[in-house]
PDB file of C-alpha atoms in Angstrom:
ATOM      1  CA  MET A   1     -10.153   7.687 -22.710  1.00  0.00           C
ATOM      2  CA  THR A   2     -13.213   7.705 -24.969  1.00  0.00           C
ATOM      3  CA  MET A   3     -16.297   9.583 -23.786  1.00  0.00           C
ATOM      4  CA  PRO A   4     -18.553   6.478 -23.692  1.00  0.00           C
ATOM      5  CA  ARG A   5     -16.019   4.682 -21.507  1.00  0.00           C
ATOM      6  CA  TYR A   6     -15.633   7.687 -19.225  1.00  0.00           C
ATOM      7  CA  ALA A   7     -19.414   8.113 -18.979  1.00  0.00           C
ATOM      8  CA  ALA A   8     -19.789   4.471 -18.013  1.00  0.00           C
ATOM      9  CA  LEU A   9     -17.110   4.827 -15.367  1.00  0.00           C
ATOM     10  CA  CYS A  10     -18.807   7.888 -13.902  1.00  0.00           C
ATOM     11  CA  LEU A  11     -22.112   6.026 -13.763  1.00  0.00           C
ATOM     12  CA  LEU A  12     -20.473   3.120 -11.985  1.00  0.00           C
ATOM     13  CA  LEU A  13     -18.824   5.558  -9.603  1.00  0.00           C
ATOM     14  CA  ALA A  14     -22.164   7.069  -8.655  1.00  0.00           C
ATOM     15  CA  VAL A  15     -23.869   3.708  -8.205  1.00  0.00           C
ATOM     16  CA  ALA A  16     -21.157   1.449  -6.866  1.00  0.00           C
ATOM     17  CA  ALA A  17     -18.923   3.628  -4.718  1.00  0.00           C
ATOM     18  CA  PRO A  18     -20.917   5.763  -2.312  1.00  0.00           C
ATOM     19  CA  ALA A  19     -18.506   5.457   0.617  1.00  0.00           C
ATOM     20  CA  PRO A  20     -14.793   5.130   1.370  1.00  0.00           C
ATOM     21  CA  ALA A  21     -13.391   1.616   1.055  1.00  0.00           C
ATOM     22  CA  ARG A  22     -13.043  -0.022   4.446  1.00  0.00           C
ATOM     23  CA  THR A  23     -14.033  -3.614   5.159  1.00  0.00           C
ATOM     24  CA  PRO A  24     -15.598  -5.195   2.077  1.00  0.00           C
ATOM     25  CA  ASP A  25     -19.092  -6.642   2.287  1.00  0.00           C
ATOM     26  CA  ASP A  26     -17.960  -9.601   0.191  1.00  0.00           C
ATOM     27  CA  MET A  27     -15.085 -11.305   2.025  1.00  0.00           C
ATOM     28  CA  GLU A  28     -15.015 -14.480  -0.049  1.00  0.00           C
ATOM     29  CA  ARG A  29     -12.655 -13.393  -2.821  1.00  0.00           C
ATOM     30  CA  PRO A  30      -8.881 -13.948  -2.750  1.00  0.00           C
ATOM     31  CA  PHE A  31      -7.048 -10.984  -1.259  1.00  0.00           C
ATOM     32  CA  ASP A  32      -5.515 -10.035  -4.612  1.00  0.00           C
ATOM     33  CA  GLN A  33      -8.965  -9.090  -5.943  1.00  0.00           C
ATOM     34  CA  TYR A  34      -9.425  -6.103  -3.613  1.00  0.00           C
ATOM     35  CA  SER A  35      -8.155  -2.532  -3.987  1.00  0.00           C
ATOM     36  CA  TRP A  36      -7.101  -0.165  -1.211  1.00  0.00           C
ATOM     37  CA  VAL A  37      -6.270   3.489  -0.720  1.00  0.00           C
ATOM     38  CA  THR A  38      -2.559   3.677   0.068  1.00  0.00           C
ATOM     39  CA  THR A  39      -0.815   6.794   1.353  1.00  0.00           C
ATOM     40  CA  HIS A  40       2.612   7.722   0.015  1.00  0.00           C
ATOM     41  CA  ASN A  41       4.975   8.836   2.806  1.00  0.00           C
ATOM     42  CA  ALA A  42       2.100   8.299   5.199  1.00  0.00           C
ATOM     43  CA  PHE A  43       4.088   9.617   8.170  1.00  0.00           C
ATOM     44  CA  THR A  44       4.897  13.106   6.809  1.00  0.00           C
ATOM     45  CA  SER A  45       1.803  15.079   7.812  1.00  0.00           C
ATOM     46  CA  ASN A  46       3.879  17.299  10.112  1.00  0.00           C
ATOM     47  CA  GLY A  47       6.945  17.620   7.893  1.00  0.00           C
ATOM     48  CA  LEU A  48       8.323  20.622   6.053  1.00  0.00           C
ATOM     49  CA  ILE A  49       7.064  19.292   2.702  1.00  0.00           C
ATOM     50  CA  PRO A  50       4.236  16.909   3.670  1.00  0.00           C
ATOM     51  CA  ASN A  51       2.778  14.247   1.416  1.00  0.00           C
ATOM     52  CA  GLN A  52      -0.255  13.892   3.664  1.00  0.00           C
ATOM     53  CA  SER A  53      -2.232  16.368   5.730  1.00  0.00           C
ATOM     54  CA  GLN A  54      -3.512  13.841   8.267  1.00  0.00           C
ATOM     55  CA  THR A  55      -1.825  11.684  10.881  1.00  0.00           C
ATOM     56  CA  ILE A  56      -1.680   7.943  10.356  1.00  0.00           C
ATOM     57  CA  ASP A  57      -4.329   7.466  13.048  1.00  0.00           C
ATOM     58  CA  VAL A  58      -6.742   9.672  11.109  1.00  0.00           C
ATOM     59  CA  GLN A  59      -5.835   8.039   7.804  1.00  0.00           C
ATOM     60  CA  LEU A  60      -6.690   4.598   9.170  1.00  0.00           C
ATOM     61  CA  ALA A  61      -9.938   5.871  10.664  1.00  0.00           C
ATOM     62  CA  GLU A  62     -10.913   7.285   7.264  1.00  0.00           C
ATOM     63  CA  GLY A  63     -10.393   4.004   5.419  1.00  0.00           C
ATOM     64  CA  VAL A  64      -6.753   4.044   4.325  1.00  0.00           C
ATOM     65  CA  ARG A  65      -5.472   0.462   4.383  1.00  0.00           C
ATOM     66  CA  GLY A  66      -2.003   0.791   2.860  1.00  0.00           C
ATOM     67  CA  LEU A  67       0.811   2.900   4.346  1.00  0.00           C
ATOM     68  CA  MET A  68       4.133   3.683   2.655  1.00  0.00           C
ATOM     69  CA  LEU A  69       6.874   4.294   5.224  1.00  0.00           C
ATOM     70  CA  ASP A  70      10.543   5.309   4.937  1.00  0.00           C
ATOM     71  CA  LEU A  71      12.841   3.842   7.600  1.00  0.00           C
ATOM     72  CA  HIS A  72      16.186   5.301   8.689  1.00  0.00           C
ATOM     73  CA  PHE A  73      18.459   4.561  11.635  1.00  0.00           C
ATOM     74  CA  SER A  74      18.991   7.696  13.725  1.00  0.00           C
ATOM     75  CA  GLN A  75      19.702   8.437  17.381  1.00  0.00           C
ATOM     76  CA  GLY A  76      19.952   4.728  18.111  1.00  0.00           C
ATOM     77  CA  ARG A  77      16.492   3.825  16.764  1.00  0.00           C
ATOM     78  CA  VAL A  78      14.709   2.971  13.506  1.00  0.00           C
ATOM     79  CA  ARG A  79      12.720   6.095  12.692  1.00  0.00           C
ATOM     80  CA  LEU A  80      10.146   7.242  10.150  1.00  0.00           C
ATOM     81  CA  CYS A  81      11.939   9.914   8.142  1.00  0.00           C
ATOM     82  CA  HIS A  82      11.917  11.093   4.556  1.00  0.00           C
ATOM     83  CA  LYS A  83      15.544  10.979   3.347  1.00  0.00           C
ATOM     84  CA  VAL A  84      16.998  12.633   6.471  1.00  0.00           C
ATOM     85  CA  CYS A  85      15.988  12.367  10.128  1.00  0.00           C
ATOM     86  CA  THR A  86      15.901  15.655  12.009  1.00  0.00           C
ATOM     87  CA  GLY A  87      16.453  14.217  15.488  1.00  0.00           C
ATOM     88  CA  GLU A  88      14.646  12.425  18.280  1.00  0.00           C
ATOM     89  CA  ASP A  89      11.396  14.129  17.280  1.00  0.00           C
ATOM     90  CA  SER A  90      11.113  11.668  14.382  1.00  0.00           C
ATOM     91  CA  ALA A  91       8.739   8.856  15.361  1.00  0.00           C
ATOM     92  CA  THR A  92      10.123   5.353  15.725  1.00  0.00           C
ATOM     93  CA  LEU A  93       8.786   2.280  13.959  1.00  0.00           C
ATOM     94  CA  ALA A  94       8.110   0.551  17.281  1.00  0.00           C
ATOM     95  CA  ASP A  95       6.071   3.497  18.528  1.00  0.00           C
ATOM     96  CA  LEU A  96       4.013   3.509  15.328  1.00  0.00           C
ATOM     97  CA  LEU A  97       3.266  -0.198  15.678  1.00  0.00           C
ATOM     98  CA  ASN A  98       2.650  -0.129  19.438  1.00  0.00           C
ATOM     99  CA  ASP A  99       0.667   3.103  19.588  1.00  0.00           C
ATOM    100  CA  SER A 100      -1.186   3.236  16.254  1.00  0.00           C
ATOM    101  CA  ILE A 101      -1.188   0.143  14.025  1.00  0.00           C
ATOM    102  CA  LEU A 102      -1.810  -2.609  16.577  1.00  0.00           C
ATOM    103  CA  PRO A 103      -4.372  -0.610  18.609  1.00  0.00           C
ATOM    104  CA  PHE A 104      -6.233   0.119  15.373  1.00  0.00           C
ATOM    105  CA  LEU A 105      -6.313  -3.590  14.493  1.00  0.00           C
ATOM    106  CA  ASP A 106      -7.496  -4.351  18.028  1.00  0.00           C
ATOM    107  CA  LYS A 107     -10.321  -1.849  17.670  1.00  0.00           C
ATOM    108  CA  ASP A 108     -11.366  -2.761  14.127  1.00  0.00           C
ATOM    109  CA  THR A 109     -11.299  -6.534  14.223  1.00  0.00           C
ATOM    110  CA  GLU A 110     -12.139  -6.873  10.527  1.00  0.00           C
ATOM    111  CA  ALA A 111      -9.514  -4.501   9.125  1.00  0.00           C
ATOM    112  CA  ILE A 112      -6.468  -5.692   7.189  1.00  0.00           C
ATOM    113  CA  VAL A 113      -3.578  -3.231   6.861  1.00  0.00           C
ATOM    114  CA  SER A 114      -0.543  -3.352   4.555  1.00  0.00           C
ATOM    115  CA  LEU A 115       2.771  -1.592   5.193  1.00  0.00           C
ATOM    116  CA  HIS A 116       5.166  -0.834   2.332  1.00  0.00           C
ATOM    117  CA  LEU A 117       8.652  -0.122   3.654  1.00  0.00           C
ATOM    118  CA  GLU A 118      11.500   1.746   1.989  1.00  0.00           C
ATOM    119  CA  ASP A 119      14.122   0.642   4.471  1.00  0.00           C
ATOM    120  CA  THR A 120      17.712   1.917   4.693  1.00  0.00           C
ATOM    121  CA  THR A 121      18.521   0.182   7.988  1.00  0.00           C
ATOM    122  CA  THR A 122      20.484  -3.007   8.611  1.00  0.00           C
ATOM    123  CA  PHE A 123      18.912  -6.338   9.498  1.00  0.00           C
ATOM    124  CA  GLU A 124      20.293  -6.055  13.037  1.00  0.00           C
ATOM    125  CA  GLN A 125      18.927  -2.528  13.502  1.00  0.00           C
ATOM    126  CA  LEU A 126      15.496  -3.559  12.265  1.00  0.00           C
ATOM    127  CA  SER A 127      15.534  -6.718  14.405  1.00  0.00           C
ATOM    128  CA  ASP A 128      16.328  -4.698  17.519  1.00  0.00           C
ATOM    129  CA  GLU A 129      13.492  -2.273  16.747  1.00  0.00           C
ATOM    130  CA  LEU A 130      10.914  -4.999  16.135  1.00  0.00           C
ATOM    131  CA  ALA A 131      11.935  -6.684  19.384  1.00  0.00           C
ATOM    132  CA  LEU A 132      10.348  -3.656  21.071  1.00  0.00           C
ATOM    133  CA  VAL A 133       6.954  -4.705  19.652  1.00  0.00           C
ATOM    134  CA  PRO A 134       6.195  -7.994  21.448  1.00  0.00           C
ATOM    135  CA  ARG A 135       2.522  -7.950  20.420  1.00  0.00           C
ATOM    136  CA  LEU A 136       3.524  -8.114  16.753  1.00  0.00           C
ATOM    137  CA  ALA A 137       4.127 -11.867  17.023  1.00  0.00           C
ATOM    138  CA  GLY A 138       1.434 -13.808  15.195  1.00  0.00           C
ATOM    139  CA  ARG A 139      -0.128 -10.682  13.697  1.00  0.00           C
ATOM    140  CA  THR A 140       1.812 -10.487  10.420  1.00  0.00           C
ATOM    141  CA  PHE A 141       1.034 -12.413   7.251  1.00  0.00           C
ATOM    142  CA  ASP A 142       3.258 -15.440   6.619  1.00  0.00           C
ATOM    143  CA  PRO A 143       2.634 -16.789   3.092  1.00  0.00           C
ATOM    144  CA  GLN A 144       4.644 -19.939   3.781  1.00  0.00           C
ATOM    145  CA  ALA A 145       2.039 -20.997   6.336  1.00  0.00           C
ATOM    146  CA  TRP A 146      -0.677 -21.036   3.677  1.00  0.00           C
ATOM    147  CA  GLU A 147      -1.231 -23.877   1.199  1.00  0.00           C
ATOM    148  CA  THR A 148      -4.171 -22.281  -0.594  1.00  0.00           C
ATOM    149  CA  PRO A 149      -4.207 -22.455  -4.420  1.00  0.00           C
ATOM    150  CA  SER A 150      -4.309 -18.643  -4.563  1.00  0.00           C
ATOM    151  CA  TRP A 151      -4.124 -15.808  -2.071  1.00  0.00           C
ATOM    152  CA  PRO A 152      -6.267 -16.501   1.015  1.00  0.00           C
ATOM    153  CA  THR A 153      -9.661 -14.870   0.949  1.00  0.00           C
ATOM    154  CA  TYR A 154     -10.278 -11.733   2.934  1.00  0.00           C
ATOM    155  CA  ARG A 155     -12.294 -13.781   5.413  1.00  0.00           C
ATOM    156  CA  GLN A 156      -9.530 -16.359   5.821  1.00  0.00           C
ATOM    157  CA  LEU A 157      -6.980 -13.647   6.538  1.00  0.00           C
ATOM    158  CA  ARG A 158      -9.311 -11.968   8.983  1.00  0.00           C
ATOM    159  CA  ASP A 159     -10.043 -15.196  10.827  1.00  0.00           C
ATOM    160  CA  SER A 160      -6.353 -16.176  10.964  1.00  0.00           C
ATOM    161  CA  GLY A 161      -5.383 -13.027  12.839  1.00  0.00           C
ATOM    162  CA  GLU A 162      -2.629 -12.334  10.290  1.00  0.00           C
ATOM    163  CA  ARG A 163      -4.103  -8.949   9.465  1.00  0.00           C
ATOM    164  CA  LEU A 164      -0.885  -7.011   8.930  1.00  0.00           C
ATOM    165  CA  LEU A 165       0.987  -7.492   5.649  1.00  0.00           C
ATOM    166  CA  ILE A 166       4.482  -5.979   5.604  1.00  0.00           C
ATOM    167  CA  PHE A 167       6.444  -5.583   2.364  1.00  0.00           C
ATOM    168  CA  SER A 168       9.959  -4.161   2.072  1.00  0.00           C
ATOM    169  CA  LEU A 169      11.985  -2.790  -0.826  1.00  0.00           C
ATOM    170  CA  SER A 170      15.106  -3.938   1.050  1.00  0.00           C
ATOM    171  CA  GLU A 171      15.485  -7.618   0.216  1.00  0.00           C
ATOM    172  CA  THR A 172      18.101  -8.048   2.953  1.00  0.00           C
ATOM    173  CA  ASN A 173      15.596  -6.900   5.589  1.00  0.00           C
ATOM    174  CA  THR A 174      12.952  -9.533   4.932  1.00  0.00           C
ATOM    175  CA  GLY A 175      12.121 -12.875   6.468  1.00  0.00           C
ATOM    176  CA  SER A 176      11.343 -13.769  10.077  1.00  0.00           C
ATOM    177  CA  PHE A 177      12.092 -11.479  13.023  1.00  0.00           C
ATOM    178  CA  ARG A 178      11.940 -12.608  16.644  1.00  0.00           C
ATOM    179  CA  THR A 179       9.615 -10.478  18.737  1.00  0.00           C
ATOM    180  CA  GLY A 180       7.860 -11.277  21.989  1.00  0.00           C
ATOM    181  CA  THR A 181       7.062 -14.974  22.164  1.00  0.00           C
ATOM    182  CA  GLY A 182       6.990 -15.489  18.404  1.00  0.00           C
ATOM    183  CA  VAL A 183       8.040 -14.038  15.081  1.00  0.00           C
ATOM    184  CA  ALA A 184       7.000 -11.285  12.699  1.00  0.00           C
ATOM    185  CA  HIS A 185       7.275 -11.651   8.937  1.00  0.00           C
ATOM    186  CA  ILE A 186       8.376  -9.124   6.317  1.00  0.00           C
ATOM    187  CA  LEU A 187       8.019  -9.973   2.623  1.00  0.00           C
ATOM    188  CA  PRO A 188      10.280  -8.780  -0.213  1.00  0.00           C
ATOM    189  CA  SER A 189       8.314  -6.324  -2.331  1.00  0.00           C
ATOM    190  CA  ILE A 190      10.102  -7.391  -5.499  1.00  0.00           C
ATOM    191  CA  GLU A 191       8.777 -10.952  -5.062  1.00  0.00           C
ATOM    192  CA  TYR A 192       5.266 -10.374  -3.719  1.00  0.00           C
ATOM    193  CA  THR A 193       4.306  -7.178  -5.543  1.00  0.00           C
ATOM    194  CA  VAL A 194       4.593  -5.478  -8.902  1.00  0.00           C
ATOM    195  CA  GLU A 195       4.818  -1.715  -8.989  1.00  0.00           C
ATOM    196  CA  ASN A 196       4.900   0.989 -11.632  1.00  0.00           C
ATOM    197  CA  TYR A 197       7.626   3.649 -11.567  1.00  0.00           C
ATOM    198  CA  TRP A 198       6.630   5.998  -8.805  1.00  0.00           C
ATOM    199  CA  SER A 199       6.730   9.503 -10.279  1.00  0.00           C
ATOM    200  CA  LEU A 200       4.230  11.380 -12.427  1.00  0.00           C
ATOM    201  CA  GLY A 201       6.983  13.988 -12.744  1.00  0.00           C
ATOM    202  CA  THR A 202       8.980  16.090 -10.333  1.00  0.00           C
ATOM    203  CA  THR A 203       6.468  18.943 -10.141  1.00  0.00           C
ATOM    204  CA  PHE A 204       2.720  19.299 -10.623  1.00  0.00           C
ATOM    205  CA  LEU A 205       3.424  20.810 -14.055  1.00  0.00           C
ATOM    206  CA  GLN A 206       4.567  17.396 -15.320  1.00  0.00           C
ATOM    207  CA  HIS A 207       2.270  14.436 -15.931  1.00  0.00           C
ATOM    208  CA  ASP A 208       3.857  11.280 -17.297  1.00  0.00           C
ATOM    209  CA  TYR A 209       1.034   8.745 -17.221  1.00  0.00           C
ATOM    210  CA  ASP A 210       3.050   5.886 -18.712  1.00  0.00           C
ATOM    211  CA  CYS A 211       2.901   2.767 -16.564  1.00  0.00           C
ATOM    212  CA  TYR A 212       6.117   0.755 -16.566  1.00  0.00           C
ATOM    213  CA  SER A 213       7.739  -1.441 -13.954  1.00  0.00           C
ATOM    214  CA  ARG A 214       9.776   0.055 -11.153  1.00  0.00           C
ATOM    215  CA  TRP A 215      12.017  -2.996 -11.510  1.00  0.00           C
ATOM    216  CA  ALA A 216      12.208  -3.183 -15.298  1.00  0.00           C
ATOM    217  CA  GLY A 217      16.010  -3.158 -15.064  1.00  0.00           C
ATOM    218  CA  LYS A 218      15.840  -6.345 -13.003  1.00  0.00           C
ATOM    219  CA  GLY A 219      13.622  -8.109 -15.504  1.00  0.00           C
ATOM    220  CA  ARG A 220      10.499  -7.753 -13.354  1.00  0.00           C
ATOM    221  CA  ARG A 221       7.656  -6.962 -15.719  1.00  0.00           C
ATOM    222  CA  LEU A 222       4.509  -5.228 -14.566  1.00  0.00           C
ATOM    223  CA  ASP A 223       2.388  -8.077 -15.947  1.00  0.00           C
ATOM    224  CA  ARG A 224       4.263 -10.775 -14.016  1.00  0.00           C
ATOM    225  CA  SER A 225       1.580 -13.254 -13.012  1.00  0.00           C
ATOM    226  CA  THR A 226       3.228 -15.616 -10.534  1.00  0.00           C
ATOM    227  CA  ILE A 227       5.154 -15.566  -7.262  1.00  0.00           C
ATOM    228  CA  GLU A 228       8.093 -17.946  -7.120  1.00  0.00           C
ATOM    229  CA  GLY A 229       7.292 -20.891  -4.884  1.00  0.00           C
ATOM    230  CA  LYS A 230       3.593 -19.972  -4.649  1.00  0.00           C
ATOM    231  CA  PRO A 231       1.878 -21.353  -7.779  1.00  0.00           C
ATOM    232  CA  GLY A 232      -1.469 -19.699  -8.428  1.00  0.00           C
ATOM    233  CA  TRP A 233      -0.565 -16.614  -6.398  1.00  0.00           C
ATOM    234  CA  ARG A 234      -0.276 -13.342  -8.320  1.00  0.00           C
ATOM    235  CA  PRO A 235       1.939 -10.503  -7.101  1.00  0.00           C
ATOM    236  CA  LEU A 236      -0.115  -7.662  -5.650  1.00  0.00           C
ATOM    237  CA  PHE A 237      -0.088  -4.573  -7.884  1.00  0.00           C
ATOM    238  CA  THR A 238       0.823  -1.155  -6.477  1.00  0.00           C
ATOM    239  CA  MET A 239      -0.273   1.680  -8.774  1.00  0.00           C
ATOM    240  CA  ASN A 240       1.819   4.722  -7.847  1.00  0.00           C
ATOM    241  CA  HIS A 241       0.184   8.037  -8.738  1.00  0.00           C
ATOM    242  CA  PHE A 242       1.984  11.053  -7.261  1.00  0.00           C
ATOM    243  CA  HIS A 243       4.653  13.662  -8.016  1.00  0.00           C
ATOM    244  CA  GLY A 244       8.238  13.925  -6.843  1.00  0.00           C
ATOM    245  CA  VAL A 245       7.416  17.142  -4.976  1.00  0.00           C
ATOM    246  CA  PRO A 246       3.994  17.098  -3.271  1.00  0.00           C
ATOM    247  CA  PHE A 247       1.675  20.079  -3.766  1.00  0.00           C
ATOM    248  CA  SER A 248      -1.663  19.797  -1.998  1.00  0.00           C
ATOM    249  CA  PRO A 249      -3.595  22.340  -4.141  1.00  0.00           C
ATOM    250  CA  HIS A 250      -2.925  20.120  -7.180  1.00  0.00           C
ATOM    251  CA  ALA A 251      -4.077  16.922  -5.454  1.00  0.00           C
ATOM    252  CA  GLY A 252      -7.630  17.802  -6.406  1.00  0.00           C
ATOM    253  CA  VAL A 253      -6.559  17.352 -10.034  1.00  0.00           C
ATOM    254  CA  ASP A 254      -4.356  14.261  -9.700  1.00  0.00           C
ATOM    255  CA  ASN A 255      -6.823  12.511  -7.406  1.00  0.00           C
ATOM    256  CA  ARG A 256      -9.949  13.087  -9.478  1.00  0.00           C
ATOM    257  CA  PHE A 257     -11.779   9.941 -10.491  1.00  0.00           C
ATOM    258  CA  GLU A 258     -11.389  10.840 -14.161  1.00  0.00           C
ATOM    259  CA  ARG A 259      -7.598  11.196 -13.870  1.00  0.00           C
ATOM    260  CA  LEU A 260      -7.190   8.003 -11.891  1.00  0.00           C
ATOM    261  CA  SER A 261      -9.505   5.930 -14.067  1.00  0.00           C
ATOM    262  CA  SER A 262      -8.030   7.301 -17.285  1.00  0.00           C
ATOM    263  CA  ARG A 263      -4.517   6.396 -16.221  1.00  0.00           C
ATOM    264  CA  TYR A 264      -5.668   2.977 -15.097  1.00  0.00           C
ATOM    265  CA  MET A 265      -7.705   2.152 -18.205  1.00  0.00           C
ATOM    266  CA  ASP A 266      -5.391   3.660 -20.816  1.00  0.00           C
ATOM    267  CA  HIS A 267      -1.955   2.945 -19.339  1.00  0.00           C
ATOM    268  CA  CYS A 268      -1.714   0.759 -16.228  1.00  0.00           C
ATOM    269  CA  ARG A 269      -4.283  -1.894 -17.064  1.00  0.00           C
ATOM    270  CA  PRO A 270      -2.809  -2.645 -20.508  1.00  0.00           C
ATOM    271  CA  ALA A 271       0.669  -2.808 -18.945  1.00  0.00           C
ATOM    272  CA  ALA A 272      -0.179  -4.844 -15.839  1.00  0.00           C
ATOM    273  CA  ARG A 273      -3.131  -6.725 -17.389  1.00  0.00           C
ATOM    274  CA  ARG A 274      -5.056  -6.422 -14.143  1.00  0.00           C
ATOM    275  CA  LYS A 275      -6.407  -3.901 -11.664  1.00  0.00           C
ATOM    276  CA  PRO A 276      -4.269  -2.451  -8.862  1.00  0.00           C
ATOM    277  CA  ASN A 277      -4.512  -3.624  -5.275  1.00  0.00           C
ATOM    278  CA  PHE A 278      -2.861  -0.544  -3.781  1.00  0.00           C
ATOM    279  CA  VAL A 279      -3.599   2.934  -5.182  1.00  0.00           C
ATOM    280  CA  ALA A 280      -0.764   5.058  -3.791  1.00  0.00           C
ATOM    281  CA  ILE A 281      -1.327   8.806  -3.667  1.00  0.00           C
ATOM    282  CA  ASP A 282      -0.548  12.031  -1.808  1.00  0.00           C
ATOM    283  CA  PHE A 283      -3.217  13.867   0.233  1.00  0.00           C
ATOM    284  CA  HIS A 284      -5.621  10.938   0.153  1.00  0.00           C
ATOM    285  CA  GLU A 285      -8.649  12.874   1.430  1.00  0.00           C
ATOM    286  CA  ILE A 286      -8.568  15.293  -1.528  1.00  0.00           C
ATOM    287  CA  GLY A 287     -10.369  14.098  -4.652  1.00  0.00           C
ATOM    288  CA  ASP A 288     -11.951  10.722  -5.351  1.00  0.00           C
ATOM    289  CA  VAL A 289      -9.313   8.159  -4.393  1.00  0.00           C
ATOM    290  CA  ALA A 290     -11.519   6.229  -1.969  1.00  0.00           C
ATOM    291  CA  LYS A 291     -14.303   6.058  -4.540  1.00  0.00           C
ATOM    292  CA  PHE A 292     -11.865   4.946  -7.216  1.00  0.00           C
ATOM    293  CA  ALA A 293     -10.516   2.146  -5.003  1.00  0.00           C
ATOM    294  CA  GLU A 294     -14.055   1.097  -4.153  1.00  0.00           C
ATOM    295  CA  TRP A 295     -14.992   1.074  -7.831  1.00  0.00           C
ATOM    296  CA  LEU A 296     -11.977  -1.096  -8.613  1.00  0.00           C
ATOM    297  CA  THR A 297     -12.997  -3.634  -5.980  1.00  0.00           C
ATOM    298  CA  LEU A 298     -16.701  -3.705  -6.824  1.00  0.00           C
ATOM    299  CA  SER A 299     -16.867  -3.134 -10.544  1.00  0.00           C
ATOM    300  CA  ALA A 300     -13.615  -3.199 -12.481  1.00  0.00           C
ATOM    301  CA  PRO A 301     -12.774  -6.378 -14.417  1.00  0.00           C
ATOM    302  CA  ASP A 302      -9.897  -8.066 -12.634  1.00  0.00           C
ATOM    303  CA  ALA A 303      -7.744  -9.086 -15.598  1.00  0.00           C
ATOM    304  CA  LEU A 304      -7.444  -8.713 -19.352  1.00  0.00           C
TER     305      LEU A 304
END
């Protein structure tokens, strides 16, 4: 990144992003024009090798609006585990929704939260788990119910009550799920999002800043501009920015505004031809991630 460009970014940071990104002041833009702090392996704050140092409740309270969750079937339930579940101590998806996500949305009536699932369960297992969350009905975003020419605005989503967007990497575990007196909706990530390959490198000694599609082998380019069946709707862009093995002392380097903005301006923006909606990182409270997401929303040009 050239020094004039970096200096301009730093100036914009100081002026335009004084606080963590929570509910935007301007709610009239389509949802795909906002950017959010997103926590990778959001549930691992108490694990052996944590990706976060805070619980999900604290993350939400501090302005995180995207949560990446790994789902595994263990001990008869769908649980939040990274690769392997260690037993009944692993939290269940229903408990997370009933005890954390839905109460948070009840308390903050203007918040919109997105869940990004890496799901290894079966459709039946997931259906049984979601049936334990009766209050989920009517709370999840259903794009087929919207006939807007682009993504609904933030205000429209807020007013609709569909303030929980759920995306899944498992295409077989998407669609409508019966829960309570209605249904919950899960969207296929490969259709509704674009996403760069997730790793900066296995360890903090490696930094591969190239930005290329996670699904390049399936012909899904990072600059894909349309969602099938939804003309005028762009896929939401997840910018992954973390290592294979988390290391909290290095998060202060990876999560600096200069590192994030340099990768965005020099690599991800030319590849995706737009700004990210979800900035996915480890140890979100270390560094300048909230300020970077706020700068993206307030100041960054939306598309090349």
